[in-house]
């Protein structure tokens, strides 16, 4: 595997389900990000992790819970979601001071 | 606060025609500027970036962009588009400090007609 991978690519869940999104980067980067992409809206940064430490939480509801066990893996745990949470969730990683972020293909989430 | 404006939501051009996508930014210091492209169902791929130096930057797939500080713009250009260029294009601005958030524009969807 190369670059940034995300699983699953598609997820349908009910509002009472609990699921997790997984992101893995194979680039040796030290920072990872979760973004939400909804139709007709700019990408919304959700969380930033630097060296496994959360450095930004962009006022995300607590029904989204991130976890970063190491610099290569990032999870987004989901519970009690709402239909308006349906979106494409993108993971990204970066290294160093040039701030170039590499994106995964995303997980298309549908909440019924 | 930093912000990015992409005034064109949707642009249609003929294959072989030239292209310019507009991007204006607001940032309090020297910005890092990026253009990303997103094909349907895919993540974002970096086309090019500007940090410093020559204000005309070359990217992949024949794209280039010009940084104009006086106009707070970073427009993306391509002299001759191909059908495979149909996608969504995002401009983004970031800080000089590493691993901080990028602020993205709302994107411009590009349609190519034969």
CSV table of C-alpha atoms in Angstrom, one decimal:
chain,number,residue,atom,x,y,z
A,1,UNK,CA,0.0,0.0,0.0
A,2,UNK,CA,1.2,3.5,-0.7
A,3,UNK,CA,0.0,6.9,0.2
A,4,UNK,CA,-3.0,7.3,2.4
A,5,UNK,CA,-5.6,4.6,2.6
A,6,UNK,CA,-9.1,4.7,4.1
A,7,UNK,CA,-11.5,1.9,4.9
A,8,UNK,CA,-14.3,1.3,4.4
A,9,UNK,CA,-14.9,3.3,1.2
A,10,UNK,CA,-18.6,3.2,1.7
A,11,UNK,CA,-20.6,2.9,4.9
A,12,UNK,CA,-24.4,3.0,5.5
A,13,UNK,CA,-25.5,3.1,9.1
A,14,UNK,CA,-28.5,3.7,11.2
A,15,UNK,CA,-28.7,6.5,13.8
A,16,UNK,CA,-28.3,4.0,16.7
A,17,UNK,CA,-25.3,2.2,15.2
A,18,UNK,CA,-21.7,2.5,16.3
A,19,UNK,CA,-19.0,2.2,13.6
A,20,UNK,CA,-15.5,3.3,13.0
A,21,UNK,CA,-13.6,4.8,10.0
A,22,UNK,CA,-10.0,3.9,9.6
A,23,UNK,CA,-7.1,5.8,8.0
A,24,UNK,CA,-3.6,4.6,7.5
A,25,UNK,CA,-0.7,6.6,6.0
A,26,UNK,CA,2.4,4.9,4.5
A,27,UNK,CA,4.4,8.1,4.0
A,28,UNK,CA,6.2,8.4,7.3
A,29,UNK,CA,4.3,11.6,8.2
A,30,UNK,CA,3.8,12.9,11.7
A,31,UNK,CA,0.5,14.7,11.4
A,32,UNK,CA,-2.9,13.4,10.4
A,33,UNK,CA,-6.3,15.1,9.8
A,34,UNK,CA,-9.9,14.3,9.5
A,35,UNK,CA,-12.1,16.5,7.1
A,36,UNK,CA,-15.8,16.4,6.4
A,37,UNK,CA,-16.9,17.2,2.8
A,38,UNK,CA,-20.6,17.9,2.3
A,39,UNK,CA,-22.3,18.9,-0.9
A,40,UNK,CA,-22.0,22.6,-1.8
A,41,UNK,CA,-19.8,23.3,1.3
A,42,UNK,CA,-16.1,23.9,1.7
A,43,UNK,CA,-14.1,21.1,3.3
A,44,UNK,CA,-14.5,21.3,7.0
A,45,UNK,CA,-11.5,20.4,9.2
A,46,UNK,CA,-12.6,18.2,12.1
A,47,UNK,CA,-9.5,17.1,13.9
A,48,UNK,CA,-5.7,17.4,13.7
A,49,UNK,CA,-3.2,15.1,15.3
A,50,UNK,CA,0.5,16.0,15.6
A,51,UNK,CA,2.8,13.2,16.8
A,52,UNK,CA,-0.3,11.3,18.1
A,53,UNK,CA,-1.5,14.3,20.1
A,54,UNK,CA,-4.7,16.0,19.2
A,55,UNK,CA,-3.9,19.7,18.5
A,56,UNK,CA,-7.2,20.8,17.0
A,57,UNK,CA,-10.8,20.0,17.5
A,58,UNK,CA,-12.9,22.2,15.3
A,59,UNK,CA,-16.0,22.3,17.5
A,60,UNK,CA,-17.0,18.8,16.4
A,61,UNK,CA,-19.9,17.2,18.1
A,62,UNK,CA,-19.1,14.5,20.6
A,63,UNK,CA,-20.8,11.8,18.5
A,64,UNK,CA,-17.5,11.9,16.5
A,65,UNK,CA,-14.6,10.5,18.5
A,66,UNK,CA,-11.1,10.4,17.0
A,67,UNK,CA,-8.3,8.1,18.0
A,68,UNK,CA,-4.7,8.2,16.9
A,69,UNK,CA,-2.8,5.2,18.4
A,70,UNK,CA,0.4,6.0,16.4
A,71,UNK,CA,1.6,8.4,13.7
A,72,UNK,CA,0.5,6.0,11.0
A,73,UNK,CA,-3.1,5.3,12.0
A,74,UNK,CA,-6.1,7.4,12.6
A,75,UNK,CA,-9.6,6.4,13.5
A,76,UNK,CA,-12.9,8.1,13.7
A,77,UNK,CA,-15.4,6.4,15.9
A,78,UNK,CA,-19.1,7.2,15.2
A,79,UNK,CA,-22.1,6.8,17.4
A,80,UNK,CA,-25.6,8.1,17.4
A,81,UNK,CA,-25.1,10.0,14.2
A,82,UNK,CA,-27.7,12.2,12.5
A,83,UNK,CA,-28.7,12.1,8.8
A,84,UNK,CA,-27.0,15.5,8.3
A,85,UNK,CA,-23.7,13.7,9.2
A,86,UNK,CA,-23.9,12.0,5.8
A,87,UNK,CA,-20.9,13.1,3.9
A,88,UNK,CA,-17.5,12.2,2.4
A,89,UNK,CA,-15.0,11.9,5.2
A,90,UNK,CA,-11.4,12.5,4.1
A,91,UNK,CA,-8.3,11.7,5.9
A,92,UNK,CA,-5.0,13.5,5.2
A,93,UNK,CA,-1.4,13.4,6.4
A,94,UNK,CA,1.5,15.8,6.3
A,95,UNK,CA,5.2,16.1,7.3
A,96,UNK,CA,7.3,19.0,8.2
A,97,UNK,CA,6.8,22.7,7.7
A,98,UNK,CA,5.6,22.9,4.1
A,99,UNK,CA,2.1,21.9,5.1
A,100,UNK,CA,1.4,19.9,2.0
A,101,UNK,CA,-1.3,17.5,2.9
A,102,UNK,CA,-1.8,14.1,1.2
A,103,UNK,CA,-5.4,12.9,1.0
A,104,UNK,CA,-6.9,9.5,1.1
A,105,UNK,CA,-9.8,8.5,-1.2
A,106,UNK,CA,-12.4,9.1,1.5
A,107,UNK,CA,-15.3,7.2,3.1
A,108,UNK,CA,-18.7,7.9,1.8
A,109,UNK,CA,-21.0,7.8,4.8
A,110,UNK,CA,-24.7,7.6,4.7
A,111,UNK,CA,-26.8,7.9,7.9
A,112,UNK,CA,-30.3,6.6,7.6
B,1,UNK,CA,-8.9,34.8,10.0
B,2,UNK,CA,-7.8,33.2,6.7
B,3,UNK,CA,-10.3,32.6,3.9
B,4,UNK,CA,-10.4,31.5,0.3
B,5,UNK,CA,-12.9,32.6,-2.3
B,6,UNK,CA,-13.4,30.7,-5.5
B,7,UNK,CA,-16.0,32.9,-7.3
B,8,UNK,CA,-16.9,30.4,-10.0
B,9,UNK,CA,-19.0,27.4,-8.9
B,10,UNK,CA,-19.1,25.8,-12.3
B,11,UNK,CA,-17.2,26.4,-15.5
B,12,UNK,CA,-17.7,24.7,-18.8
B,13,UNK,CA,-15.0,24.8,-21.5
B,14,UNK,CA,-14.4,23.0,-24.8
B,15,UNK,CA,-11.7,20.4,-25.1
B,16,UNK,CA,-8.6,22.1,-26.3
B,17,UNK,CA,-9.5,25.5,-25.1
B,18,UNK,CA,-7.6,27.4,-22.4
B,19,UNK,CA,-8.7,27.5,-18.8
B,20,UNK,CA,-8.4,29.9,-15.9
B,21,UNK,CA,-9.8,29.2,-12.5
B,22,UNK,CA,-9.9,32.0,-10.0
B,23,UNK,CA,-8.9,32.0,-6.4
B,24,UNK,CA,-8.7,34.9,-4.0
B,25,UNK,CA,-7.4,34.6,-0.5
B,26,UNK,CA,-7.3,36.5,2.7
B,27,UNK,CA,-4.4,35.9,5.0
B,28,UNK,CA,-2.5,38.0,7.5
B,29,UNK,CA,1.0,37.0,6.6
B,30,UNK,CA,2.8,35.3,3.7
B,31,UNK,CA,0.5,32.5,2.7
B,32,UNK,CA,1.2,29.0,1.5
B,33,UNK,CA,-1.1,28.4,-1.4
B,34,UNK,CA,-2.3,25.2,-3.0
B,35,UNK,CA,-4.5,23.9,-5.8
B,36,UNK,CA,-6.0,20.4,-5.4
B,37,UNK,CA,-8.1,18.4,-7.8
B,38,UNK,CA,-10.8,15.9,-6.9
B,39,UNK,CA,-12.2,13.5,-9.4
B,40,UNK,CA,-15.6,12.0,-8.6
B,41,UNK,CA,-15.5,9.5,-5.7
B,42,UNK,CA,-11.8,10.3,-5.1
B,43,UNK,CA,-9.8,12.1,-2.6
B,44,UNK,CA,-7.9,15.3,-3.3
B,45,UNK,CA,-4.7,15.3,-5.3
B,46,UNK,CA,-2.2,18.2,-5.1
B,47,UNK,CA,-1.7,19.9,-8.5
B,48,UNK,CA,0.8,22.6,-7.3
B,49,UNK,CA,1.8,24.8,-4.4
B,50,UNK,CA,3.4,28.1,-3.8
B,51,UNK,CA,5.6,28.9,-0.8
B,52,UNK,CA,8.0,31.6,-2.0
B,53,UNK,CA,10.3,32.6,-4.9
B,54,UNK,CA,9.1,32.6,-8.5
B,55,UNK,CA,5.4,33.7,-8.5
B,56,UNK,CA,4.6,31.4,-11.5
B,57,UNK,CA,4.5,27.8,-10.4
B,58,UNK,CA,4.3,24.8,-12.5
B,59,UNK,CA,2.3,21.7,-11.5
B,60,UNK,CA,1.4,18.3,-12.7
B,61,UNK,CA,-0.8,17.6,-15.7
B,62,UNK,CA,0.2,20.8,-17.5
B,63,UNK,CA,-1.3,23.2,-14.9
B,64,UNK,CA,0.3,26.4,-13.7
B,65,UNK,CA,-0.7,29.1,-11.2
B,66,UNK,CA,0.5,32.6,-10.7
B,67,UNK,CA,0.7,34.3,-7.2
B,68,UNK,CA,-0.2,38.0,-7.3
B,69,UNK,CA,0.3,39.5,-3.9
B,70,UNK,CA,-1.2,42.9,-4.9
B,71,UNK,CA,-4.4,41.2,-5.9
B,72,UNK,CA,-4.4,38.4,-3.3
B,73,UNK,CA,-5.0,36.0,-6.0
B,74,UNK,CA,-3.6,32.6,-7.0
B,75,UNK,CA,-5.3,31.7,-10.3
B,76,UNK,CA,-4.9,28.3,-11.9
B,77,UNK,CA,-4.3,28.0,-15.7
B,78,UNK,CA,-3.9,25.5,-18.4
B,79,UNK,CA,-3.3,26.4,-22.0
B,80,UNK,CA,-5.3,23.5,-23.5
B,81,UNK,CA,-7.7,21.3,-21.5
B,82,UNK,CA,-8.3,17.6,-22.0
B,83,UNK,CA,-11.5,15.7,-21.3
B,84,UNK,CA,-9.7,14.0,-18.4
B,85,UNK,CA,-9.4,17.4,-16.7
B,86,UNK,CA,-13.1,17.4,-15.8
B,87,UNK,CA,-13.2,17.4,-12.0
B,88,UNK,CA,-13.6,19.7,-9.0
B,89,UNK,CA,-10.8,22.1,-8.2
B,90,UNK,CA,-10.0,23.5,-4.8
B,91,UNK,CA,-7.8,26.3,-3.8
B,92,UNK,CA,-6.4,26.3,-0.3
B,93,UNK,CA,-4.3,28.6,1.9
B,94,UNK,CA,-2.2,27.6,4.9
B,95,UNK,CA,0.3,29.0,7.3
B,96,UNK,CA,4.0,29.0,7.3
B,97,UNK,CA,4.0,26.8,10.4
B,98,UNK,CA,3.8,23.2,9.7
B,99,UNK,CA,1.0,20.8,10.4
B,100,UNK,CA,-1.7,23.5,10.8
B,101,UNK,CA,-5.0,23.6,9.1
B,102,UNK,CA,-5.5,24.5,5.5
B,103,UNK,CA,-8.5,26.6,4.6
B,104,UNK,CA,-10.2,25.5,1.5
B,105,UNK,CA,-12.4,27.4,-1.0
B,106,UNK,CA,-15.8,25.9,-2.0
B,107,UNK,CA,-14.4,24.5,-5.2
B,108,UNK,CA,-15.0,25.0,-8.9
B,109,UNK,CA,-16.5,22.2,-10.9
B,110,UNK,CA,-15.0,22.0,-14.4
B,111,UNK,CA,-17.0,20.4,-17.2
B,112,UNK,CA,-15.3,19.7,-20.6
B,113,UNK,CA,-17.4,19.6,-23.7
B,114,UNK,CA,-16.2,17.9,-26.9
